[in-house]
Coordinates of C-alpha atoms in Angstrom, one line a residue:
M1 CA -28.6 -0.4 33.9
S2 CA -26.6 -4.0 33.0
F3 CA -27.2 -7.3 34.9
W4 CA -24.4 -9.6 34.9
R5 CA -24.6 -13.3 36.2
R6 CA -21.7 -14.6 37.8
N7 CA -21.0 -18.0 39.1
K8 CA -20.6 -17.5 43.0
K9 CA -17.4 -19.6 43.3
N10 CA -16.1 -16.8 41.1
D11 CA -17.8 -13.3 43.0
G12 CA -15.1 -13.4 45.7
K13 CA -12.2 -13.8 43.5
K14 CA -9.3 -11.8 43.3
D15 CA -7.2 -11.0 40.3
Q16 CA -3.5 -11.2 41.4
L17 CA -2.3 -9.3 38.7
K18 CA -4.2 -6.4 40.1
N19 CA -3.3 -6.8 43.6
E20 CA 0.0 -6.6 41.9
D21 CA -0.7 -3.3 41.1
S22 CA -2.0 -2.1 44.1
L23 CA -1.9 1.6 45.5
D24 CA -1.1 0.3 48.9
S25 CA -3.3 3.0 50.6
P26 CA -5.1 1.9 53.5
T27 CA -8.7 2.6 51.9
S28 CA -7.8 0.9 48.4
P29 CA -10.4 -0.9 47.5
S30 CA -10.8 -4.5 46.2
Q31 CA -8.8 -5.2 42.7
S32 CA -10.9 -7.4 41.5
P33 CA -12.7 -6.5 37.8
I34 CA -16.1 -6.5 37.4
I35 CA -15.9 -9.0 34.5
E36 CA -14.6 -12.4 35.1
K37 CA -13.8 -14.5 32.2
D38 CA -14.9 -17.6 33.6
G39 CA -18.6 -17.9 34.1
L40 CA -19.4 -14.9 32.4
D41 CA -23.0 -14.6 31.0
P42 CA -23.9 -11.3 30.5
V43 CA -27.4 -10.4 30.5
I44 CA -27.6 -6.6 29.8
T45 CA -29.8 -3.9 29.3
D46 CA -29.0 -0.2 29.4
Y47 CA -32.4 2.1 29.8
G48 CA -31.0 5.4 28.8
S49 CA -31.4 8.6 30.9
E50 CA -31.1 12.1 30.8
Q51 CA -27.4 13.7 30.3
S52 CA -25.3 11.8 32.6
D53 CA -22.2 12.8 34.3
L54 CA -20.1 10.1 32.1
S55 CA -22.0 12.0 29.0
V56 CA -21.0 15.4 30.3
A57 CA -17.2 13.9 30.9
L58 CA -17.3 12.6 27.9
Q59 CA -17.6 15.7 25.9
D60 CA -15.6 17.8 28.3
C61 CA -13.1 15.7 27.8
M62 CA -13.9 15.9 23.5
L63 CA -13.1 19.4 24.2
A64 CA -10.2 19.3 25.8
L65 CA -8.8 17.1 22.8
D66 CA -10.2 19.4 20.6
L67 CA -7.6 22.4 22.2
F68 CA -4.9 19.9 22.4
L69 CA -5.1 18.8 18.8
R70 CA -5.4 22.9 17.9
N71 CA -2.0 23.1 19.8
E72 CA -3.8 24.9 22.7
F73 CA -1.8 22.4 24.9
D74 CA -2.1 24.4 28.3
E75 CA -5.3 25.1 28.2
A76 CA -6.4 21.4 27.8
L77 CA -4.6 20.2 30.6
T78 CA -5.8 22.8 32.6
R79 CA -9.7 22.0 31.9
L80 CA -8.6 18.1 32.2
K81 CA -6.8 19.2 35.8
S82 CA -9.8 20.4 36.7
R83 CA -11.5 17.1 37.2
N84 CA -8.9 14.5 37.3
K85 CA -10.0 13.2 40.7
D86 CA -13.7 12.4 40.0
S87 CA -14.0 11.8 36.2
M88 CA -12.4 8.8 34.7
Y89 CA -12.5 10.4 31.3
H90 CA -10.7 13.8 32.5
A91 CA -8.1 11.1 34.6
L92 CA -7.4 8.9 31.7
T93 CA -6.9 11.8 29.2
Y94 CA -4.6 14.1 31.6
A95 CA -2.2 11.5 32.0
T96 CA -2.4 10.1 28.6
I97 CA -1.3 13.7 27.3
L98 CA 1.5 14.0 30.1
E99 CA 2.6 10.0 28.5
M100 CA 3.2 11.2 25.7
Q101 CA 5.1 14.3 26.7
A102 CA 7.2 11.7 28.7
M103 CA 7.6 9.5 25.5
M104 CA 9.1 11.8 23.4
T105 CA 11.7 13.8 25.8
F106 CA 12.7 10.4 27.6
N107 CA 13.4 12.5 30.5
P108 CA 13.5 10.3 33.6
E109 CA 11.5 12.8 35.7
D110 CA 8.7 13.3 33.0
I111 CA 8.6 9.8 32.3
L112 CA 7.9 9.7 37.0
A113 CA 5.4 12.1 37.0
A114 CA 3.7 10.4 34.0
G115 CA 3.7 7.2 35.8
N116 CA 2.2 8.6 39.0
T117 CA -0.1 10.3 37.0
M118 CA -1.4 7.7 35.6
K119 CA -1.7 5.5 38.8
E120 CA -3.5 8.3 39.8
A121 CA -6.0 7.9 36.9
Q122 CA -5.9 4.1 37.5
A123 CA -7.0 4.5 41.3
V124 CA -10.3 6.7 40.0
C125 CA -11.2 4.2 37.2
Q126 CA -10.8 1.6 39.8
R127 CA -13.4 3.3 42.2
Y128 CA -16.0 3.1 39.1
T129 CA -15.7 -0.5 38.9
L130 CA -16.9 -0.9 42.8
K131 CA -19.8 1.3 42.7
A132 CA -22.8 -0.9 42.4
I133 CA -23.7 -4.0 44.6
A134 CA -23.3 -8.0 43.5
F135 CA -24.3 -8.7 40.6
V136 CA -25.7 -5.8 39.3
S137 CA -23.7 -3.0 37.2
F138 CA -24.2 0.4 35.8
P139 CA -23.1 1.4 31.9
E140 CA -20.4 3.5 33.4
E141 CA -18.8 0.2 35.0
L142 CA -18.1 -0.7 31.5
H143 CA -16.4 2.3 30.7
A144 CA -14.5 2.6 33.9
E145 CA -13.2 -0.9 32.5
V146 CA -11.9 -0.1 29.2
C147 CA -10.5 2.8 31.0
Y148 CA -8.9 0.8 33.6
A149 CA -7.5 -1.4 30.4
E150 CA -6.1 1.6 28.8
C151 CA -4.2 3.0 32.0
L152 CA -2.4 -0.5 32.6
L153 CA -1.4 -0.7 29.0
Q154 CA -0.2 2.9 29.6
R155 CA 1.6 1.9 32.7
A156 CA 3.1 -0.8 31.8
A157 CA 4.9 1.0 28.5
L158 CA 5.9 3.5 31.1
T159 CA 7.1 0.6 33.4
F160 CA 9.4 -0.8 30.4
L161 CA 10.7 2.6 30.0
Q162 CA 11.4 3.6 33.9
D163 CA 13.3 0.6 35.7
E164 CA 16.5 -1.8 34.5
N165 CA 15.6 -4.5 36.9
M166 CA 13.6 -7.7 36.3
I167 CA 11.0 -7.6 38.9
S168 CA 10.1 -4.4 36.6
F169 CA 9.7 -6.3 33.7
I170 CA 7.9 -9.1 35.4
K171 CA 5.4 -5.8 37.0
G172 CA 5.4 -4.7 33.2
G173 CA 4.1 -7.9 31.8
M174 CA 1.7 -8.8 34.4
K175 CA 0.0 -5.2 33.4
V176 CA 0.1 -6.0 29.6
R177 CA -1.3 -9.7 30.5
N178 CA -3.9 -8.0 32.6
S179 CA -5.0 -5.4 30.0
Y180 CA -5.3 -8.0 27.4
Q181 CA -7.5 -10.2 29.3
I182 CA -10.3 -7.1 30.0
Y183 CA -10.2 -6.4 26.3
K184 CA -11.1 -9.4 25.4
E185 CA -13.7 -10.3 28.1
L186 CA -15.2 -6.7 26.9
H187 CA -15.5 -7.5 23.4
T188 CA -17.0 -10.6 24.3
V189 CA -19.5 -8.5 25.9
L190 CA -20.0 -5.9 23.4
K191 CA -20.9 -9.3 20.5
S192 CA -23.3 -10.7 23.3
S193 CA -26.8 -10.7 21.7
S194 CA -28.2 -9.8 25.0
Y195 CA -26.3 -6.5 25.1
V196 CA -28.1 -3.3 24.3
Q197 CA -27.0 0.3 23.4
G198 CA -26.9 2.5 25.5
D199 CA -26.5 6.7 25.5
N200 CA -22.5 6.5 25.3
H201 CA -22.2 3.0 23.3
G202 CA -20.1 4.5 20.7
H203 CA -17.4 5.7 22.8
F204 CA -17.4 2.3 24.9
E205 CA -17.4 0.6 21.4
G206 CA -14.2 2.6 20.5
G207 CA -12.5 1.9 23.6
V208 CA -12.5 -1.8 23.0
K209 CA -11.5 -1.6 19.6
L210 CA -9.2 0.4 20.6
G211 CA -7.3 -2.2 22.7
V212 CA -8.5 -5.2 21.0
G213 CA -7.0 -3.9 17.3
S214 CA -3.7 -2.6 18.9
F215 CA -3.0 -6.0 20.7
N216 CA -4.1 -7.6 17.5
L217 CA -2.0 -5.7 15.5
M218 CA 1.5 -5.3 17.6
L219 CA 1.2 -8.8 18.3
S220 CA 0.8 -9.9 14.6
L221 CA 4.2 -8.3 13.6
L222 CA 6.2 -10.2 16.2
P223 CA 8.9 -12.9 14.6
T224 CA 7.2 -16.3 14.5
R225 CA 9.2 -17.7 18.0
T226 CA 8.4 -14.6 20.6
L227 CA 4.4 -14.8 18.9
R228 CA 4.4 -19.0 20.1
L229 CA 6.0 -18.4 23.7
L230 CA 3.5 -15.2 23.5
E231 CA 0.6 -17.3 22.0
F232 CA 1.5 -20.2 24.6
V233 CA 0.7 -17.9 28.2
G234 CA -2.8 -17.2 26.2
F235 CA -1.6 -14.0 23.8
S236 CA -2.9 -14.4 19.9
G237 CA -2.7 -11.5 16.9
N238 CA -4.6 -11.3 13.9
K239 CA -3.4 -8.2 12.0
E240 CA -5.9 -8.1 9.1
F241 CA -8.7 -8.2 12.2
G242 CA -6.7 -5.7 14.3
L243 CA -6.3 -3.2 11.3
E244 CA -10.4 -3.9 10.7
Q245 CA -10.7 -2.7 14.4
L246 CA -8.6 0.0 14.3
Q247 CA -10.6 1.3 11.2
E248 CA -14.1 1.1 12.4
G249 CA -13.1 2.7 15.7
S250 CA -11.4 5.6 13.8
A251 CA -14.2 5.8 11.4
E252 CA -16.9 6.2 14.3
H253 CA -17.0 10.1 16.0
T254 CA -15.9 9.3 19.4
F255 CA -13.7 9.9 22.5
R256 CA -11.3 7.0 20.8
S257 CA -11.4 7.5 17.2
F258 CA -8.4 10.0 17.2
L259 CA -6.7 7.3 19.2
C260 CA -7.2 4.4 16.2
N261 CA -6.7 7.5 13.3
M262 CA -3.1 7.8 14.9
L263 CA -2.4 3.9 15.3
L264 CA -3.2 3.3 12.0
L265 CA -1.2 6.2 10.9
C266 CA 1.8 5.0 13.0
Y267 CA 1.4 1.6 11.5
H268 CA 1.5 2.9 7.4
T269 CA 3.8 5.4 7.8
F270 CA 6.4 3.8 10.5
M271 CA 6.3 0.6 11.6
S272 CA 5.6 -1.0 8.6
F273 CA 8.9 0.7 7.5
I274 CA 11.0 0.2 10.3
L275 CA 9.6 -3.0 11.4
G276 CA 8.8 -4.2 7.9
T277 CA 9.5 -4.4 4.2
G278 CA 7.8 -1.0 3.5
E279 CA 4.5 -2.2 2.5
G280 CA 2.1 0.5 4.3
D281 CA -0.8 1.5 2.2
V282 CA 0.1 5.2 1.6
E283 CA -2.9 6.0 0.2
D284 CA -5.2 4.8 2.9
A285 CA -3.1 7.0 5.4
E286 CA -3.7 9.9 3.3
K287 CA -7.2 8.9 3.5
L288 CA -7.0 8.9 7.3
L289 CA -4.9 12.3 7.9
Q290 CA -7.3 14.5 5.1
P291 CA -10.1 15.1 7.7
Y292 CA -8.2 15.6 10.4
L293 CA -6.0 18.0 8.7
K294 CA -8.5 19.8 7.0
K295 CA -10.1 20.8 10.3
Y296 CA -7.1 21.1 12.4
P297 CA -4.6 22.6 9.1
K298 CA -1.9 24.1 11.7
G299 CA -2.0 20.8 14.2
S300 CA 1.3 20.0 15.0
I301 CA 0.4 16.6 14.8
F302 CA -1.2 16.7 11.2
L303 CA 1.4 18.9 10.0
F304 CA 4.2 15.7 10.8
F305 CA 2.2 12.9 9.7
A306 CA 1.6 14.9 6.4
G307 CA 5.2 15.4 6.1
R308 CA 6.0 11.7 6.8
I309 CA 3.7 10.6 3.9
E310 CA 5.4 13.0 1.8
E311 CA 8.5 11.5 2.7
I312 CA 7.9 8.1 2.2
K313 CA 5.9 8.7 -1.5
G314 CA 9.8 10.4 -2.4
N315 CA 8.7 13.5 -2.2
L316 CA 11.7 15.2 -0.2
D317 CA 10.7 18.6 -1.1
A318 CA 7.2 18.6 0.2
A319 CA 8.0 17.0 3.3
I320 CA 10.6 19.0 4.2
K321 CA 8.2 22.3 3.8
R322 CA 5.8 20.3 5.7
F323 CA 8.5 19.6 8.5
E324 CA 9.3 23.3 8.7
E325 CA 5.2 24.2 8.9
C326 CA 5.1 21.9 11.6
C327 CA 8.0 23.6 14.1
E328 CA 6.9 26.9 12.7
A329 CA 2.4 25.6 13.6
Q330 CA 3.9 26.3 18.0
Q331 CA 6.8 26.9 20.4
H332 CA 5.4 25.0 23.7
W333 CA 5.6 21.5 23.1
K334 CA 9.6 21.4 21.4
Q335 CA 8.9 17.3 21.5
F336 CA 7.3 18.2 18.0
H337 CA 9.9 19.8 16.8
H338 CA 12.6 16.9 17.7
M339 CA 10.0 14.7 16.0
C340 CA 10.3 16.7 12.6
Y341 CA 14.1 17.3 13.1
W342 CA 14.9 13.5 12.9
E343 CA 12.7 13.3 9.6
L344 CA 14.6 16.5 8.3
M345 CA 17.7 14.8 9.3
W346 CA 17.1 12.2 7.0
C347 CA 15.2 14.1 4.4
F348 CA 18.7 15.5 3.6
T349 CA 20.3 12.2 3.9
Y350 CA 18.4 11.0 1.0
K351 CA 19.1 14.3 -0.7
R352 CA 22.7 13.6 0.0
H353 CA 23.2 17.5 1.6
W354 CA 25.6 16.0 4.5
K355 CA 25.3 19.8 5.7
M356 CA 21.7 20.1 6.7
A357 CA 21.5 16.5 7.6
Y358 CA 24.4 17.4 9.9
F359 CA 22.6 20.8 11.4
Y360 CA 19.5 18.4 12.3
A361 CA 21.4 16.0 13.7
D362 CA 23.3 18.4 15.9
L363 CA 20.2 20.3 16.9
L364 CA 18.5 16.6 18.7
S365 CA 22.1 16.0 19.9
K366 CA 21.7 19.0 22.0
E367 CA 18.0 19.3 22.6
N368 CA 16.7 15.9 23.0
A369 CA 17.7 13.2 25.5
W370 CA 16.7 9.7 23.4
S371 CA 19.9 8.6 22.1
K372 CA 23.1 10.7 22.4
A373 CA 24.9 8.4 21.3
T374 CA 23.2 7.6 17.9
Y375 CA 23.1 11.5 17.4
A376 CA 26.7 11.9 17.5
Y377 CA 27.5 9.2 15.5
M378 CA 25.1 10.4 12.7
K379 CA 27.4 13.8 13.3
A380 CA 30.5 12.1 12.6
A381 CA 28.8 10.1 9.7
Y382 CA 28.0 13.4 7.8
L383 CA 31.4 15.1 8.5
S384 CA 32.9 12.2 7.1
M385 CA 31.5 12.9 3.3
L386 CA 33.0 16.2 3.5
S387 CA 36.3 17.0 2.9
R388 CA 38.5 18.6 6.1
E389 CA 38.0 22.1 4.5
E390 CA 34.2 21.9 4.5
C391 CA 34.0 20.8 7.8
Q392 CA 36.1 23.7 9.7
P393 CA 33.4 25.5 10.0
F394 CA 31.7 23.0 12.3
G395 CA 34.3 23.3 14.7
E396 CA 34.1 19.2 15.6
N397 CA 36.2 16.8 14.4
V398 CA 35.1 13.6 12.9
V399 CA 37.6 11.2 14.9
T400 CA 37.5 12.7 17.7
L401 CA 33.0 12.4 17.7
F402 CA 33.3 9.1 16.3
R403 CA 35.2 8.0 19.6
Q404 CA 33.0 9.7 21.8
V405 CA 30.0 7.5 20.5
P406 CA 30.5 4.8 23.6
S407 CA 30.7 7.0 26.4
L408 CA 27.5 8.4 25.5
K409 CA 25.3 4.8 25.8
Q410 CA 22.5 4.7 27.8
K411 CA 19.5 2.2 29.1
I412 CA 16.1 2.2 28.4
A413 CA 13.9 -0.4 29.5
G414 CA 17.1 -1.9 30.8
K415 CA 18.5 -2.5 27.9
S416 CA 20.6 -0.3 25.2
L417 CA 18.8 0.7 22.7
P418 CA 19.9 -1.2 19.2
T419 CA 20.5 1.8 17.3
E420 CA 23.1 2.8 19.7
K421 CA 24.9 -0.8 19.8
F422 CA 25.0 -0.6 16.3
A423 CA 26.7 3.4 16.3
I424 CA 29.2 1.9 19.0
R425 CA 30.4 -1.2 17.4
K426 CA 30.7 1.2 13.9
A427 CA 32.7 3.6 16.1
R428 CA 35.4 1.1 17.4
R429 CA 36.9 1.2 14.5
Y430 CA 38.2 5.0 15.1
N431 CA 39.9 4.2 18.8
T432 CA 43.2 3.1 17.3
D433 CA 45.8 5.7 16.1
N434 CA 45.5 5.2 12.6
A435 CA 41.8 4.7 12.3
I436 CA 41.0 3.7 9.1
P437 CA 37.7 5.4 7.8
L438 CA 34.0 3.8 7.3
P439 CA 32.5 3.4 4.1
A440 CA 29.7 5.8 3.5
P441 CA 28.4 5.3 7.2
P442 CA 24.8 7.7 6.9
L443 CA 24.1 5.2 3.8
E444 CA 24.4 2.1 6.1
M445 CA 22.9 3.6 9.0
M446 CA 20.2 4.5 6.2
Y447 CA 19.6 0.8 5.5
I448 CA 19.1 0.0 9.2
W449 CA 16.1 2.5 8.9
N450 CA 14.8 1.0 5.8
G451 CA 15.7 4.4 3.8
Y452 CA 16.2 2.9 0.7
T453 CA 12.6 1.9 0.4
V454 CA 12.1 5.7 0.5
I455 CA 14.7 6.9 -2.3
G456 CA 13.6 3.7 -4.5
K457 CA 10.2 5.7 -5.2
Q458 CA 12.6 8.3 -7.1
K459 CA 14.9 7.2 -9.7
D460 CA 17.3 10.6 -9.5
L461 CA 17.5 9.7 -5.6
T462 CA 18.5 6.3 -6.1
E463 CA 20.8 6.7 -8.7
G464 CA 22.5 9.6 -6.7
M465 CA 23.0 7.2 -3.9
L466 CA 24.4 4.6 -6.2
K467 CA 26.9 7.3 -7.3
T468 CA 27.9 7.9 -3.7
L469 CA 28.0 4.1 -3.1
D470 CA 30.3 3.5 -6.4
E471 CA 32.7 6.1 -5.3
A472 CA 33.1 4.8 -1.6
Q473 CA 34.0 1.4 -3.5
Q474 CA 36.4 3.5 -5.6
M475 CA 38.3 4.6 -2.5
L476 CA 38.2 1.7 -1.2
E477 CA 40.3 -0.3 -4.2
Q478 CA 42.7 2.5 -4.4
H479 CA 44.0 2.7 -0.6
P480 CA 44.9 -1.2 -0.2
M481 CA 47.3 0.6 2.3
W482 CA 44.4 0.9 4.9
W483 CA 44.8 -2.8 5.5
P484 CA 48.3 -3.5 5.8
E485 CA 47.9 -6.9 6.9
R486 CA 46.6 -7.6 3.5
N487 CA 47.2 -6.5 0.4
S488 CA 43.9 -5.9 -0.8
P489 CA 40.7 -3.8 0.3
S490 CA 38.6 -5.0 3.0
Q491 CA 36.7 -7.7 1.7
H492 CA 34.4 -6.6 4.9
D493 CA 33.8 -3.3 3.8
Q494 CA 33.5 -4.3 0.4
C495 CA 30.4 -6.3 1.6
V496 CA 28.9 -3.7 3.6
V497 CA 28.9 -1.3 -0.2
S498 CA 28.0 -4.5 -1.8
L499 CA 24.5 -4.8 0.1
L500 CA 23.7 -1.3 -0.5
K501 CA 24.6 -1.2 -3.9
G502 CA 22.3 -4.4 -4.7
L503 CA 19.5 -2.2 -2.8
C504 CA 19.8 0.8 -5.7
L505 CA 20.3 -1.8 -8.8
K506 CA 16.9 -3.6 -7.6
H507 CA 15.0 -0.4 -7.1
L508 CA 16.4 0.9 -10.6
G509 CA 15.4 -2.2 -12.1
F510 CA 18.7 -4.1 -12.5
K511 CA 17.8 -7.2 -10.6
E512 CA 20.1 -9.4 -12.3
E513 CA 23.3 -7.2 -11.0
A514 CA 21.6 -6.6 -7.6
E515 CA 21.4 -10.2 -6.8
H516 CA 24.9 -10.5 -7.9
Y517 CA 25.9 -8.1 -5.3
F518 CA 23.8 -10.2 -2.6
T519 CA 24.8 -13.3 -3.6
L520 CA 28.7 -11.4 -3.0
V521 CA 28.0 -10.8 0.7
L522 CA 26.9 -14.5 1.2
C523 CA 30.4 -15.7 -1.1
N524 CA 32.5 -13.6 1.5
E525 CA 31.0 -14.4 4.6
S526 CA 34.1 -16.0 5.9
Q527 CA 35.6 -12.4 5.5
I528 CA 33.6 -10.2 7.5
K529 CA 35.3 -9.5 10.5
D530 CA 32.8 -7.8 12.5
D531 CA 29.7 -6.9 10.8
H532 CA 27.8 -10.1 11.0
Y533 CA 24.0 -8.5 10.3
L534 CA 25.5 -8.5 6.5
V535 CA 24.5 -11.9 5.4
P536 CA 21.4 -12.5 7.0
N537 CA 20.0 -8.9 5.6
A538 CA 21.9 -9.8 1.9
L539 CA 19.9 -12.9 2.3
L540 CA 16.0 -11.1 3.1
E541 CA 16.7 -8.6 0.5
H542 CA 17.9 -11.7 -1.7
G543 CA 14.6 -13.1 -1.0
L544 CA 12.6 -10.0 -1.5
L545 CA 14.1 -9.5 -4.7
C546 CA 13.4 -12.8 -5.9
M547 CA 9.1 -12.3 -4.1
E548 CA 9.3 -9.7 -6.6
E549 CA 10.1 -12.2 -9.7
G550 CA 7.8 -14.5 -8.7
R551 CA 10.3 -17.2 -7.4
I552 CA 8.5 -17.4 -4.5
D553 CA 9.7 -20.8 -3.5
E554 CA 13.5 -19.8 -3.7
A555 CA 12.4 -16.7 -1.7
I556 CA 10.9 -18.3 1.1
K557 CA 14.3 -20.8 1.3
L558 CA 16.6 -17.4 1.5
L559 CA 14.2 -15.9 4.3
E560 CA 14.1 -19.2 6.4
A561 CA 17.9 -19.9 5.9
A562 CA 18.5 -16.2 7.6
K563 CA 16.2 -16.5 10.0
Q564 CA 17.1 -19.8 11.1
N565 CA 21.3 -19.6 10.6
Y566 CA 22.2 -16.4 12.0
K567 CA 21.8 -14.8 15.7
N568 CA 23.9 -12.5 17.9
Y569 CA 24.5 -9.9 15.4
S570 CA 23.7 -6.2 15.1
M571 CA 19.4 -5.1 15.0
E572 CA 18.8 -8.9 15.2
S573 CA 15.3 -8.1 16.5
R574 CA 14.8 -5.1 13.6
T575 CA 15.9 -8.0 10.8
H576 CA 13.5 -10.7 12.4
F577 CA 10.3 -8.5 12.3
R578 CA 11.6 -7.9 8.6
I579 CA 12.0 -11.3 7.9
Q580 CA 8.3 -12.2 9.5
A581 CA 7.0 -9.3 7.3
A582 CA 8.4 -11.0 4.1
L583 CA 7.5 -14.5 4.5
H584 CA 3.6 -13.4 5.7
K585 CA 4.1 -11.2 2.5
A586 CA 4.9 -14.8 0.4
V587 CA 2.3 -16.9 2.0
S588 CA 0.0 -14.6 1.2
F589 CA 1.2 -14.4 -2.6
M590 CA 1.0 -18.4 -2.7
W591 CA -2.3 -18.3 -1.3
T592 CA -3.8 -15.8 -3.6
W593 CA -2.2 -17.6 -6.7
S594 CA -3.4 -20.8 -5.4
R595 CA -7.0 -19.7 -5.4
S596 CA -6.7 -17.8 -8.8
Y597 CA -5.5 -21.1 -10.2
L598 CA -8.5 -23.1 -8.9
S599 CA -10.8 -21.2 -9.7
S600 CA -9.4 -20.4 -13.3
N601 CA -9.2 -24.2 -13.9
K602 CA -12.4 -25.8 -11.5
Q603 CA -14.4 -27.8 -13.9
V604 CA -18.1 -27.4 -14.8
F605 CA -20.2 -30.3 -14.4

């Protein structure tokens, strides 16, 4: 049993954010949380007991999770559904699995169903937060609070996906803020000297570590100007603390260990590449994955991450084998197949096997609803790398495919996907009668997804890509008639090729030549007609190159120029994420160097 002392002035206070989230039932209980930040003075004692309903529920949910990880999806959902109306953990786990499914399909009906189920789960959690009389709370109420916070966060994610109007964004943002505040308060409870661990303490603590860790990690990745705005309304993020919390949560054998593990794997294998400079800790990812892969050798989730780890190490054949194993492991959830198809598409892109890359882009365009425009663009891009004769068996025309791209645009979270916007802008060139070909479009899109960091691990892959870029440059030089308004190849297209060649040369160790190509983009800024993303990204890559050579001051100047001097270009947010990661790396380097210098030069008295 836990005893809480509050200031009486706060006892009747309603949380406006939770009121906004009311289920509109005439019998709905008050939305006030059991924990208020102001006046909180926890004096907590847990006397323990025989196996409680909470303990039984947690054990049952962990068994259901075990079934899910063994690809027995229907059995897991059936087990959870049997108690999802009266057990907070059954309700949360059931809704979480449905949300995972919705996130992978992007099917509006799946998103709506998952949202309603998560709303019901939130109501179940809420009932437990109100079981006790004033000033007294039971251990299960703490679990209810952490489950409630998870429901809020997951509902916010679905709100962003589901609707396009500003009211939905405000509601989603309020859910996120409320969830954040609950996690902060629960973290304070855990650190209280008066808190005594009960039978299910580990599961409760794991939930807090999951929430606090994920918030800190995600917020720390945001660009500086965005983070400053969020800090103004009470948010803050510390990357190292976030990773530490998730590591601790992952190391325990609790209900949320798996989710902590998955977040860390996502960070090391995806987020650090797509939203960073590719600095994910692959060794750490392998250590995190190994115990699960040993226990669940056919588990789709773990086979997928095993493939991704091999991919970012540059071991493409091993990666392809793992992704194929993942597809063969189960046939019930095609969503896992689609995730593998996306990675297989890129693996074959890195190998320059354009026909196989097209094959997987085509599968995605037929089976997955995430971004039909992107899939169509990639199909056209791969076919553009083949001769007319090689394209014939596929029965599709390159120009026709490019022209279809704008009509396939969709909106998620009220906005067009940045990748779709990029694809549509590139495809515009094919809207004229005498369409001017794009120079190596798969290689350009590869940069958007930070693929050069992957191929940079293997010399032969990088040399092969450089050869393709040399061929593209020769084509530009040999066909000045493509640009009748000038008697020379387009400087615009030359800048695209220059940026990509610079990346290949950097990874091959030819730093001077790489720097020349990055500078070339900047020198031709006035000649760039459409792809305004090229200059800030050339500055970013030049800055990273300077950092590798220890020219930190120069690197910071280039990165700051990229951040401050350019706006309203394609993939701007992603570029700012990468700039933020690069600046963080530069500052860390300077701090490490300063400490080392002071340590080696300190006087001994």
